[in-house]
Coordinates of C-alpha atoms in Angstrom, one line a residue:
M1 CA 91.9 44.3 -125.9
T2 CA 90.9 41.8 -123.2
P3 CA 87.8 42.7 -121.3
S4 CA 88.4 43.3 -117.6
T5 CA 87.4 40.7 -115.1
P6 CA 84.4 41.9 -113.0
S7 CA 85.2 42.4 -109.4
R8 CA 83.4 40.3 -106.7
F9 CA 81.3 43.3 -105.8
Q10 CA 80.2 43.7 -109.4
L11 CA 79.3 40.0 -109.6
I12 CA 77.2 40.2 -106.4
R13 CA 75.4 43.3 -107.7
T14 CA 74.8 41.7 -111.1
L15 CA 73.4 38.5 -109.5
A16 CA 71.3 40.5 -107.1
V17 CA 69.8 42.7 -109.8
K18 CA 69.1 39.6 -111.9
E19 CA 67.4 37.8 -109.0
L20 CA 65.3 40.9 -108.2
R21 CA 64.2 41.3 -111.8
E22 CA 63.3 37.6 -112.2
S23 CA 61.3 37.7 -109.0
F24 CA 59.1 40.5 -110.2
R25 CA 58.8 38.8 -113.6
D26 CA 57.5 35.7 -111.9
G27 CA 53.7 35.7 -112.0
R28 CA 53.5 33.5 -108.8
F29 CA 55.6 36.1 -106.9
R30 CA 53.5 39.0 -108.0
V31 CA 50.2 37.2 -107.1
L32 CA 51.5 36.1 -103.7
A33 CA 53.2 39.5 -103.0
A34 CA 50.0 41.3 -103.8
S35 CA 48.0 38.9 -101.6
V36 CA 50.3 39.3 -98.6
L37 CA 50.5 43.1 -99.2
L38 CA 46.7 43.3 -99.3
L39 CA 46.4 41.3 -96.1
L40 CA 49.1 43.3 -94.4
V41 CA 47.5 46.7 -95.3
A42 CA 44.1 45.4 -94.3
G43 CA 45.4 44.2 -91.0
L44 CA 47.2 47.5 -90.3
A45 CA 44.2 49.6 -91.3
S46 CA 41.9 47.5 -89.1
G47 CA 44.3 47.7 -86.2
W48 CA 44.7 51.4 -86.6
L49 CA 40.9 52.1 -86.7
T50 CA 40.4 49.8 -83.7
V51 CA 43.1 51.5 -81.6
R52 CA 41.8 54.9 -82.5
E53 CA 38.2 54.0 -81.6
D54 CA 39.3 52.2 -78.4
R55 CA 41.4 55.1 -77.2
Q56 CA 38.5 57.5 -77.8
A57 CA 36.1 55.2 -76.0
I58 CA 38.5 54.8 -73.1
A59 CA 39.0 58.5 -72.8
S60 CA 35.2 59.1 -72.8
A61 CA 34.6 56.3 -70.3
R62 CA 37.3 57.5 -68.0
A63 CA 35.8 61.0 -68.0
A64 CA 32.3 59.7 -67.5
D65 CA 33.5 57.5 -64.6
Y66 CA 35.0 60.5 -62.9
Q67 CA 31.9 62.6 -63.3
T68 CA 29.8 59.7 -62.0
W69 CA 32.1 59.4 -59.0
L70 CA 31.8 63.1 -58.2
G71 CA 28.1 63.1 -58.8
Q72 CA 27.2 60.2 -56.5
G73 CA 25.9 62.7 -53.9
A74 CA 26.1 62.6 -50.1
R75 CA 27.1 59.1 -49.1
N76 CA 28.8 57.1 -46.3
P77 CA 32.5 56.6 -47.3
H78 CA 32.1 52.9 -47.1
S79 CA 29.1 53.0 -49.4
A80 CA 31.3 55.1 -51.7
A81 CA 33.9 52.4 -51.6
H82 CA 31.3 49.9 -52.8
F83 CA 30.2 52.5 -55.4
G84 CA 33.7 52.2 -56.8
R85 CA 35.6 53.4 -59.7
Y86 CA 36.8 51.9 -63.0
A87 CA 40.4 51.5 -64.1
F88 CA 40.8 51.4 -67.9
K89 CA 43.9 49.8 -69.4
P90 CA 45.5 52.1 -71.9
R91 CA 45.6 51.0 -75.5
P92 CA 49.3 51.2 -76.8
L93 CA 49.7 52.7 -80.2
L94 CA 51.7 49.7 -81.5
S95 CA 48.8 47.4 -80.6
A96 CA 47.6 48.4 -84.1
L97 CA 50.2 46.0 -85.4
D98 CA 49.9 43.3 -82.8
R99 CA 46.7 43.0 -80.6
G100 CA 48.3 40.2 -78.6
V101 CA 46.1 38.8 -75.7
D102 CA 44.2 42.1 -75.0
G103 CA 41.1 40.8 -76.5
Y104 CA 41.1 37.7 -74.2
L105 CA 42.2 39.3 -70.9
G106 CA 40.0 42.4 -70.8
S107 CA 40.7 46.1 -70.7
A108 CA 38.8 47.5 -67.7
V109 CA 38.4 46.5 -64.0
W110 CA 35.9 47.7 -61.4
L111 CA 37.7 48.9 -58.2
E112 CA 35.4 48.4 -55.1
A113 CA 35.6 47.5 -51.5
H114 CA 36.3 43.9 -50.4
W115 CA 36.6 42.5 -54.0
Q116 CA 39.4 42.3 -56.5
D117 CA 37.1 41.9 -59.5
P118 CA 38.0 40.1 -62.7
F119 CA 38.7 42.2 -65.8
A120 CA 35.8 43.1 -68.1
L121 CA 35.5 44.2 -71.7
R122 CA 36.9 41.1 -73.4
P123 CA 36.1 41.4 -77.1
A124 CA 36.9 37.7 -77.6
E125 CA 33.9 36.7 -75.5
D126 CA 31.6 38.4 -78.1
R127 CA 33.2 36.7 -81.1
T128 CA 31.8 33.7 -82.8
A129 CA 34.1 30.7 -83.4
L130 CA 34.4 31.7 -87.0
Q131 CA 35.4 35.2 -86.2
R132 CA 38.1 34.0 -83.8
F133 CA 39.5 31.7 -86.5
G134 CA 39.5 34.4 -89.1
E135 CA 40.8 37.2 -87.0
L136 CA 43.3 39.2 -89.2
S137 CA 46.0 41.3 -87.8
A138 CA 49.3 42.7 -89.2
A139 CA 51.2 40.5 -86.8
F140 CA 49.4 37.3 -87.9
T141 CA 50.2 38.2 -91.6
L142 CA 53.8 38.9 -90.8
Q143 CA 54.3 35.9 -88.6
A144 CA 52.3 33.2 -90.4
L145 CA 51.5 34.3 -94.0
A146 CA 54.5 36.3 -95.1
P147 CA 56.9 33.3 -94.6
L148 CA 54.9 31.6 -97.4
L149 CA 56.0 34.5 -99.6
V150 CA 59.6 33.9 -98.6
I151 CA 59.3 30.2 -99.4
F152 CA 57.6 30.7 -102.8
V153 CA 60.0 33.4 -103.9
G154 CA 63.1 31.5 -102.9
F155 CA 62.6 27.7 -103.1
A156 CA 63.6 27.6 -106.8
T157 CA 66.6 30.0 -106.4
F158 CA 69.1 27.2 -106.8
A159 CA 66.9 24.1 -107.2
G160 CA 65.1 25.7 -110.0
E161 CA 68.3 26.6 -111.8
R162 CA 69.5 23.1 -111.2
D163 CA 66.3 21.8 -112.9
R164 CA 66.8 24.1 -115.9
G165 CA 70.6 23.3 -116.1
T166 CA 71.5 27.0 -115.7
L167 CA 73.2 26.5 -112.4
R168 CA 75.8 24.4 -114.1
Q169 CA 76.6 27.3 -116.4
L170 CA 77.1 29.7 -113.5
V171 CA 79.4 27.3 -111.7
S172 CA 81.3 26.6 -114.9
L173 CA 81.9 30.4 -115.4
G174 CA 84.0 30.3 -112.2
V175 CA 81.6 32.3 -110.0
E176 CA 82.5 31.5 -106.5
N177 CA 79.8 29.7 -104.5
R178 CA 79.9 32.3 -101.8
T179 CA 79.4 35.1 -104.3
L180 CA 76.6 33.2 -105.9
M181 CA 74.8 32.7 -102.5
L182 CA 75.3 36.3 -101.4
G183 CA 74.1 37.8 -104.7
K184 CA 71.0 35.7 -104.8
A185 CA 70.3 36.4 -101.1
L186 CA 70.6 40.2 -101.7
G187 CA 68.3 40.0 -104.7
L188 CA 65.6 38.0 -103.0
G189 CA 66.0 40.1 -99.8
A190 CA 65.5 43.3 -101.9
A191 CA 62.4 41.8 -103.6
L192 CA 60.8 41.0 -100.2
A193 CA 61.8 44.3 -98.7
L194 CA 60.2 46.2 -101.6
V195 CA 56.9 44.4 -100.8
L196 CA 56.9 44.4 -97.0
V197 CA 58.9 47.4 -95.8
P198 CA 56.8 50.3 -97.3
A199 CA 53.6 48.8 -96.0
L200 CA 55.1 48.1 -92.6
A201 CA 56.7 51.6 -92.4
L202 CA 53.4 53.2 -93.4
G203 CA 51.5 51.2 -90.8
I204 CA 53.9 52.2 -88.0
V205 CA 53.8 55.8 -89.0
A206 CA 50.0 55.8 -89.1
A207 CA 49.8 53.9 -85.8
L208 CA 52.2 56.3 -84.0
G209 CA 50.7 59.4 -85.6
S210 CA 51.4 62.7 -84.0
G211 CA 51.3 61.3 -80.5
A212 CA 54.4 59.3 -80.8
S213 CA 56.8 59.4 -77.9
A214 CA 60.5 58.7 -78.1
S215 CA 59.8 55.4 -76.5
G216 CA 57.1 54.6 -79.0
I217 CA 59.4 55.4 -81.9
A218 CA 62.2 53.3 -80.4
G219 CA 59.7 50.5 -79.9
A220 CA 58.5 50.7 -83.5
A221 CA 62.1 50.6 -84.7
L222 CA 62.8 47.6 -82.5
L223 CA 59.7 45.9 -83.8
A224 CA 60.7 46.4 -87.4
G225 CA 64.2 45.1 -86.5
V226 CA 62.7 41.9 -85.0
Y227 CA 60.6 41.2 -88.1
G228 CA 63.7 42.0 -90.2
L229 CA 65.7 39.4 -88.4
Y230 CA 62.8 36.9 -88.7
F231 CA 62.6 37.3 -92.5
A232 CA 66.4 37.2 -92.7
L233 CA 66.6 33.8 -91.0
L234 CA 63.7 32.5 -93.1
L235 CA 65.5 33.6 -96.3
A236 CA 68.7 32.0 -95.2
L237 CA 66.8 28.7 -94.5
V238 CA 65.0 28.8 -97.8
L239 CA 68.3 29.4 -99.7
A240 CA 70.0 26.6 -97.7
V241 CA 67.2 24.1 -98.6
S242 CA 67.1 25.3 -102.2
A243 CA 70.9 24.8 -102.5
W244 CA 70.7 21.4 -100.8
A245 CA 67.7 20.0 -102.7
R246 CA 68.2 17.9 -105.8
N247 CA 65.2 19.6 -107.5
G248 CA 62.7 22.3 -107.0
R249 CA 59.9 20.0 -106.0
T250 CA 61.9 18.5 -103.1
A251 CA 62.9 22.0 -101.9
L252 CA 59.2 23.2 -102.0
V253 CA 58.0 20.1 -100.1
V254 CA 60.6 20.4 -97.4
L255 CA 60.0 24.2 -96.9
L256 CA 56.2 23.8 -96.8
G257 CA 56.6 21.0 -94.3
F258 CA 58.9 23.3 -92.2
W259 CA 56.3 26.1 -92.4
M260 CA 53.4 23.8 -91.3
L261 CA 55.4 22.4 -88.5
T262 CA 56.7 25.7 -87.1
T263 CA 53.7 27.8 -87.7
L264 CA 50.7 25.5 -87.1
V265 CA 51.7 22.3 -85.4
I266 CA 54.4 23.3 -82.8
P267 CA 52.7 26.4 -81.5
R268 CA 49.5 24.4 -81.0
L269 CA 51.4 21.6 -79.2
V270 CA 53.3 24.1 -77.0
A271 CA 50.1 25.9 -76.1
D272 CA 48.4 22.6 -75.1
G273 CA 51.5 21.5 -73.2
A274 CA 51.6 24.8 -71.3
E275 CA 47.9 24.5 -70.4
R276 CA 48.4 20.9 -69.2
T277 CA 51.5 21.6 -67.1
H278 CA 50.2 24.9 -65.7
P279 CA 46.4 24.7 -65.8
I280 CA 44.4 27.9 -65.2
P281 CA 41.5 27.3 -62.8
T282 CA 38.0 28.1 -64.0
P283 CA 36.5 31.4 -62.7
R284 CA 34.0 29.5 -60.6
A285 CA 36.7 27.4 -58.9
F286 CA 39.0 30.4 -58.5
F287 CA 36.5 32.6 -56.8
A288 CA 35.0 29.8 -54.7
A289 CA 38.5 29.2 -53.2
I290 CA 38.8 32.9 -52.5
A291 CA 35.4 33.0 -50.7
E292 CA 36.3 30.0 -48.6
D293 CA 39.6 31.5 -47.5
S294 CA 37.9 34.8 -46.8
E295 CA 35.5 33.1 -44.4
R296 CA 37.9 30.7 -42.8
G297 CA 40.9 32.9 -42.8
V298 CA 44.5 32.5 -44.1
D299 CA 47.9 32.4 -42.3
G300 CA 46.2 31.3 -39.1
A301 CA 44.1 34.4 -38.8
G302 CA 41.0 32.4 -37.8
T303 CA 37.4 32.8 -38.9
A304 CA 35.7 36.2 -39.5
A305 CA 34.2 36.1 -35.9
E306 CA 37.5 35.2 -34.3
R307 CA 39.3 37.9 -36.3
R308 CA 36.8 40.5 -35.2
S309 CA 37.0 39.5 -31.5
A310 CA 40.8 39.7 -31.6
L311 CA 40.6 43.1 -33.4
E312 CA 38.3 44.5 -30.7
Q313 CA 40.7 43.4 -28.0
R314 CA 43.7 44.9 -29.7
V315 CA 42.0 48.3 -30.3
L316 CA 40.7 48.5 -26.7
E317 CA 44.3 47.9 -25.5
E318 CA 45.8 50.3 -28.0
Y319 CA 43.4 53.2 -26.9
D320 CA 43.4 52.1 -23.3
V321 CA 39.6 52.1 -23.0
E322 CA 37.1 49.6 -21.6
S323 CA 34.5 49.6 -24.4
L324 CA 34.2 50.5 -28.0
D325 CA 31.9 53.3 -27.2
E326 CA 34.8 55.0 -25.4
L327 CA 37.0 55.1 -28.5
P328 CA 37.9 58.5 -29.8
V329 CA 37.6 57.0 -33.3
T330 CA 34.9 55.0 -35.1
F331 CA 35.5 51.3 -34.7
A332 CA 33.5 50.5 -37.8
G333 CA 36.2 52.2 -40.0
I334 CA 38.9 50.2 -38.2
S335 CA 37.0 47.0 -38.6
L336 CA 36.3 47.6 -42.3
Q337 CA 40.0 48.3 -43.0
A338 CA 41.1 45.2 -41.0
S339 CA 38.7 43.2 -43.1
E340 CA 40.2 44.7 -46.3
E341 CA 43.7 43.9 -45.2
H342 CA 42.7 40.2 -44.6
S343 CA 41.0 40.1 -48.0
N344 CA 44.2 41.5 -49.5
R345 CA 46.2 38.6 -48.1
V346 CA 43.6 36.2 -49.5
Y347 CA 43.8 37.8 -53.0
D348 CA 47.6 38.0 -52.8
K349 CA 47.6 34.2 -52.2
H350 CA 45.2 33.3 -55.0
Y351 CA 46.2 35.9 -57.6
G352 CA 49.8 35.2 -56.9
D353 CA 49.2 31.5 -57.7
L354 CA 47.3 32.5 -60.8
W355 CA 50.1 34.8 -62.0
Q356 CA 52.7 32.0 -61.3
R357 CA 50.7 29.7 -63.5
Y358 CA 50.7 32.3 -66.3
S359 CA 54.5 32.7 -65.8
G360 CA 54.9 28.9 -66.1
Q361 CA 53.0 28.9 -69.3
E362 CA 55.1 31.7 -70.6
R363 CA 58.3 29.7 -69.8
I364 CA 56.9 26.8 -71.8
H365 CA 56.3 29.1 -74.7
N366 CA 59.9 30.4 -74.4
W367 CA 61.3 26.9 -74.6
G368 CA 59.0 26.2 -77.5
A369 CA 60.9 28.9 -79.5
A370 CA 63.7 26.3 -79.7
L371 CA 61.5 24.4 -82.1
S372 CA 59.7 27.3 -83.8
P373 CA 61.2 30.7 -84.5
M374 CA 57.7 32.1 -84.9
L375 CA 57.1 31.6 -81.1
A376 CA 60.2 33.8 -80.4
V377 CA 59.0 36.5 -82.8
R378 CA 55.4 36.4 -81.5
A379 CA 56.6 36.8 -77.9
L380 CA 58.8 39.8 -78.9
S381 CA 56.1 41.3 -81.0
M382 CA 53.5 41.3 -78.3
A383 CA 55.9 42.5 -75.6
I384 CA 57.2 45.4 -77.7
A385 CA 53.6 46.3 -78.7
G386 CA 52.6 46.2 -75.0
T387 CA 49.9 43.5 -75.5
D388 CA 51.4 40.5 -73.8
V389 CA 50.5 38.8 -70.5
S390 CA 53.3 40.6 -68.6
R391 CA 51.9 44.0 -69.5
H392 CA 48.4 43.0 -68.5
R393 CA 49.8 41.7 -65.2
D394 CA 51.7 44.9 -64.6
F395 CA 48.5 46.9 -65.2
A396 CA 46.3 44.6 -63.1
Q397 CA 48.7 44.9 -60.2
A398 CA 48.9 48.7 -60.5
A399 CA 45.0 48.8 -60.5
E400 CA 44.8 46.6 -57.5
S401 CA 47.3 48.7 -55.6
H402 CA 45.2 51.7 -56.3
R403 CA 42.0 49.9 -55.2
R404 CA 43.6 49.3 -51.8
I405 CA 44.8 52.9 -51.5
L406 CA 41.3 54.2 -52.4
V407 CA 39.5 51.9 -50.0
K408 CA 41.9 52.8 -47.2
F409 CA 41.4 56.5 -47.9
L410 CA 37.6 56.1 -47.5
N411 CA 37.9 53.8 -44.5
D412 CA 40.3 56.2 -42.8
D413 CA 37.8 59.1 -43.3
L414 CA 35.1 56.9 -41.7
T415 CA 37.3 56.1 -38.8
H416 CA 38.4 59.6 -38.0
N417 CA 35.3 61.7 -39.0
A418 CA 32.2 59.6 -38.6
G419 CA 32.1 59.9 -34.7
E420 CA 29.1 58.2 -33.2
A421 CA 27.1 58.4 -36.4
A422 CA 29.2 55.6 -37.8
F423 CA 27.4 54.3 -40.9
G424 CA 25.0 57.2 -40.6
Y425 CA 27.8 59.6 -41.4
L426 CA 27.7 61.2 -44.9
A427 CA 30.6 62.6 -46.8
D428 CA 30.1 64.8 -49.8
V429 CA 31.8 65.8 -53.1
E430 CA 34.8 67.4 -51.3
L431 CA 35.8 64.0 -50.2
W432 CA 35.2 62.4 -53.6
R433 CA 37.3 65.1 -55.2
A434 CA 40.1 64.6 -52.7
A435 CA 40.2 60.8 -53.3
P436 CA 43.3 59.6 -55.1
T437 CA 43.1 59.2 -58.8
F438 CA 44.4 56.2 -60.7
T439 CA 47.2 56.8 -63.2
Y440 CA 49.2 54.1 -64.9
Q441 CA 52.7 54.3 -66.1
P442 CA 53.6 51.3 -68.3
P443 CA 57.1 49.8 -68.0
G444 CA 59.8 51.3 -70.2
L445 CA 61.3 49.6 -73.2
A446 CA 64.4 48.6 -71.3
G447 CA 62.3 46.7 -68.8
V448 CA 60.5 44.9 -71.6
L449 CA 63.8 43.9 -73.3
R450 CA 65.1 42.5 -70.0
Q451 CA 62.0 40.3 -69.8
Q452 CA 62.4 39.1 -73.3
I453 CA 66.0 38.1 -73.2
P454 CA 65.1 34.4 -73.8
A455 CA 63.1 35.2 -76.9
F456 CA 65.9 37.4 -78.2
A457 CA 68.4 34.6 -77.5
W458 CA 66.3 32.0 -79.4
L459 CA 65.8 34.4 -82.4
G460 CA 69.5 35.0 -82.5
L461 CA 70.3 31.3 -82.3
W462 CA 67.8 30.6 -85.1
L463 CA 69.4 33.3 -87.3
A464 CA 72.9 32.0 -86.6
A465 CA 71.9 28.4 -87.4
A466 CA 70.1 29.4 -90.6
T467 CA 73.1 31.5 -91.7
I468 CA 75.5 28.6 -91.0
L469 CA 73.3 26.2 -92.9
A470 CA 73.1 28.6 -95.9
A471 CA 76.8 29.1 -95.9
R472 CA 77.4 25.3 -95.8
A473 CA 74.8 24.7 -98.4
G474 CA 76.4 27.3 -100.6
R475 CA 79.8 25.6 -100.3
R476 CA 78.1 22.3 -101.4
L477 CA 77.0 23.8 -104.7
Q478 CA 78.7 21.5 -107.1
V479 CA 78.1 19.4 -110.1
L480 CA 75.9 16.5 -109.2
P481 CA 76.2 13.0 -110.6
G482 CA 75.0 13.0 -114.2
G483 CA 76.7 16.3 -114.9
R484 CA 74.0 18.5 -113.3
A485 CA 75.0 21.3 -111.0

């Protein structure tokens, strides 16, 4: 009785199971897998605790700020505008996985009359240089350290068998190269998935908790998919190099060189290039330029004295009176609001330029993803987690819009209710309670995805290129000169 020939599916399964078993038998894999898993779990736990504490602190601070606002006592509305309120940037649940740039851009801003203040509460300012270097997050582990696990588990897949002479046996048995490549890819992919997927899934479930919205769940699934594509392309590249290299040492050197280049060197060069081509002004220079424009005026508005004189003339004509004392409203309120609107034009000019510079830097990073897939994954990870520059800009603009609404509300009350008392007029808690309250609705996932089309495109191109390279390298599996496979 002649034994039946195994089907292609059976061969792939056999090869995958063999590769999976050999991976876990390899002491190097077990040590590396345990190390990466430990770092990933530590990063997730640290992120989850930080997010939970931050959300509690923000809720407490927001409530305290409101009570302070209500309890400020009888006060002139313009004085209340200077008393101000705080706007706190919400902490997304998925920021437990990727903290992004939140620590550097701040999470709270004071909303007061005349000034668009910079953001406060920047944890990065309180860190030592050593703490910044050693900051651990789940995103850093997945983007920078887990690829090392892929490399060490896969570099010897073909090259190692070639060193041992076992690849020649497989080829001589008539196993198709495509079947061989697919079986080993599935085996290695399963080994990596058994290490990374449970920890990542547990972290996402813990991060979302019971407060997960449909959007949050969709974002978490998308985030997991992005990292899945990242590891798939890395695995394809590793298999391609292993199949191409004449021995395991060559494969390891090439792959480690690729990791250093795409993880350490290129991101640093891209960041430096972005900073050089779109430099961010220092805070001192930025606010000095704002102060100068506020005094001299923008868009031909003239100096502060000229603007006030023109305003008085316009108001007198509008109300058809001869002097400010004859106005049925309080000119002080009108003047303050006019000053606010001029300041708004000044801030729009300078902050608009600042955001353009950030956008320019972001475009440089997007193009950098052509040289490093990690840059594409990092952009997508921060965007989906809600911790990138675009989300910060969206919140900052929403907070600034509310500042303008709040200040106008108070100036209008002064204009229409102060009468001859002007700055001696005092409002009370009823006005503070009626003042608009700031609420922030972050952009939906669809909007985030539209912004990140370039990063998705680069990630897809990297995956396609890696897959083609792996397929071509698989077809090149052959007996080398000297009889080696």
